[in-house]
XYZ file of N, CA and C in Angstrom:
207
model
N 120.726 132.642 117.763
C 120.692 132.054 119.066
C 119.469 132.460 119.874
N 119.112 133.749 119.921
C 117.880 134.552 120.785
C 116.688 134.007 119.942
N 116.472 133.394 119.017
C 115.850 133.005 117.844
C 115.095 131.592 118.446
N 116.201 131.161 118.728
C 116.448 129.328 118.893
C 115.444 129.252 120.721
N 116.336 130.582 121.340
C 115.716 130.164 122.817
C 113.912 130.334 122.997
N 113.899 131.666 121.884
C 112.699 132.199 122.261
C 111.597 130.928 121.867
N 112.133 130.187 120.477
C 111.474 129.495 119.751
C 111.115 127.972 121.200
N 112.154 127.949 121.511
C 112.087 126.341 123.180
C 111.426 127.183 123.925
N 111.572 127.950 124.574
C 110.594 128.222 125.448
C 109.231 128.490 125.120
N 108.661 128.686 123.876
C 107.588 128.409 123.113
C 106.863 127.586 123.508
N 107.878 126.000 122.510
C 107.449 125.436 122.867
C 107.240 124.533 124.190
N 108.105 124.659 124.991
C 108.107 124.100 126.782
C 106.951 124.729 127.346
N 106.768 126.010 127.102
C 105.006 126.468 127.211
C 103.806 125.666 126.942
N 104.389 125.644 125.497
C 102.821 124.596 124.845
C 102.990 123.313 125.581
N 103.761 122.939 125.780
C 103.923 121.060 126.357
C 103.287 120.994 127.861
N 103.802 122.545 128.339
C 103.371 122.012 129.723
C 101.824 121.887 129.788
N 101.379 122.817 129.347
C 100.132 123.298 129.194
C 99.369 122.065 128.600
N 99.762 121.100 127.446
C 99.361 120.251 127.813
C 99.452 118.869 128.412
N 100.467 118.580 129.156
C 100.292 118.278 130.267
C 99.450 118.601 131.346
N 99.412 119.661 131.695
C 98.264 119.643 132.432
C 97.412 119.723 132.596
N 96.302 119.705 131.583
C 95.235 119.666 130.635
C 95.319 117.941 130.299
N 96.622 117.276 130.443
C 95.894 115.947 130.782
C 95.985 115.499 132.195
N 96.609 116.509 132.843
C 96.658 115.706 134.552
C 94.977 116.086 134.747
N 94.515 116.951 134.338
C 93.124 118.165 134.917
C 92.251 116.945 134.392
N 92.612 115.922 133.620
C 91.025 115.090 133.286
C 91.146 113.879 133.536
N 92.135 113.137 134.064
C 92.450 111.617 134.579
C 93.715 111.453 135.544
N 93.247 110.693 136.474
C 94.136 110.283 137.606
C 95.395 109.891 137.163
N 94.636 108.592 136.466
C 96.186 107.325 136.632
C 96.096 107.565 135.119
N 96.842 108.373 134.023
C 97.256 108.590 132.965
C 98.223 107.333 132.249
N 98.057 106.861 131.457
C 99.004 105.448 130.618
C 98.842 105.467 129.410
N 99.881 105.120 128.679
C 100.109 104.766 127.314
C 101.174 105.543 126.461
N 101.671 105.629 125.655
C 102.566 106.365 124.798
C 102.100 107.851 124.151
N 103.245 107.999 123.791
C 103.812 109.205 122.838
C 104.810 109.451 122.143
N 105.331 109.474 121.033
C 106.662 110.122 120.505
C 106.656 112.059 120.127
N 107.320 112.202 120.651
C 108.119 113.713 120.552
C 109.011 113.512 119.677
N 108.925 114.692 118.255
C 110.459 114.664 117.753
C 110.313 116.530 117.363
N 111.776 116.319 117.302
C 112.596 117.556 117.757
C 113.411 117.711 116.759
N 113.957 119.369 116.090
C 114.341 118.821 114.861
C 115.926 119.356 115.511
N 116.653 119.883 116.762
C 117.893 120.008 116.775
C 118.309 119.735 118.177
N 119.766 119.293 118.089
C 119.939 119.253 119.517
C 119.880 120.391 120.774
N 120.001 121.341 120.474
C 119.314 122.466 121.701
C 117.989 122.970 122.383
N 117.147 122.132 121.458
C 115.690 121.740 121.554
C 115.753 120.897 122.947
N 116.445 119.714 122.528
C 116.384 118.741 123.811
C 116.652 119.264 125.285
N 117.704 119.959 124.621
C 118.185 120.808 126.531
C 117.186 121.212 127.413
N 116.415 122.485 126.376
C 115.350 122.826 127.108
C 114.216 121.880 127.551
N 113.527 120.682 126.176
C 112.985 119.888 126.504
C 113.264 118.907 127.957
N 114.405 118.559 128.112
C 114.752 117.562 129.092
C 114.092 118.280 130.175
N 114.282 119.170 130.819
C 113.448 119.673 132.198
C 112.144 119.469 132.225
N 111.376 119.792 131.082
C 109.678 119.281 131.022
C 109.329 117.955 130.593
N 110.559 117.144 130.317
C 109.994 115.515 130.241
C 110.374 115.132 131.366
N 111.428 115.526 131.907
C 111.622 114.792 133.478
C 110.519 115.528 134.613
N 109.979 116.535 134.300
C 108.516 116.614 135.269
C 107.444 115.717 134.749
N 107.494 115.656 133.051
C 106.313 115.334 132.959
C 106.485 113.383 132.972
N 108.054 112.840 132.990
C 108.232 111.383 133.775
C 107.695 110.894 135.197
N 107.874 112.034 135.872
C 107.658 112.267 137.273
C 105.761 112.289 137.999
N 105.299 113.085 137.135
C 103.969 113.400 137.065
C 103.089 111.953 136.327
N 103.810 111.253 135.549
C 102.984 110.438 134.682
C 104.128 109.287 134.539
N 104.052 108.724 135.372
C 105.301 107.560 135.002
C 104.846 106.201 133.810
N 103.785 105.966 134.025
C 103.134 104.793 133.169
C 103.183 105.481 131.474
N 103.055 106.511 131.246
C 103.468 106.892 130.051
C 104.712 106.836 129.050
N 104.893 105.953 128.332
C 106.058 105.757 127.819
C 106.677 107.016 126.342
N 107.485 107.867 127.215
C 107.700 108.724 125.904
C 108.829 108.440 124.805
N 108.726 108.660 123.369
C 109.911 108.208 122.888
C 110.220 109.929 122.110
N 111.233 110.122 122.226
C 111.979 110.975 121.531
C 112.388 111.333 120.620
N 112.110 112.023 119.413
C 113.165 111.801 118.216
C 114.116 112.373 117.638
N 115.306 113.014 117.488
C 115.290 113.901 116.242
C 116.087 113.555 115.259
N 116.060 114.943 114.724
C 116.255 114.658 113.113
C 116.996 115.972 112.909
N 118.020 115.872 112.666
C 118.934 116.448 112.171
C 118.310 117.287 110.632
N 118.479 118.470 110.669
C 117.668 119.198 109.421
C 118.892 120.164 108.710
């Protein structure tokens, strides 16, 4: 479990970071992305940094994936 959290907050680090490394080089940001994720407790943590980063970048269409491993 301490395994799993340390491993999401990892990555919610790396995501934000770049996120904002793309807010830092263009205004009006657009176009896609897919994210995939390989378990559902991934998403939990994820959901808080896609709903900033919905918020921050709305014209960006993100798609989600996972995959059950």
């Amino acid at each position: 479990g301490l395994a799993m959290v340390d491993g999401a907050r990892s990555i919610e680090n790396a995501v934000e970071i770049a996120f904002r490394r793309v807010a830092d080089t263009q205004e009006m940001v657009s176009g896609s992305f897919k994210l995939g994720t390989g378990t559902a407790p991934l998403m939990f943590f994820l959901a808080s940094v896609l709903n900033r980063f919905r918020s921050r970048f709305p014209r960006v269409e993100v798609k989600v994936i996972t995959a059950l491993g």
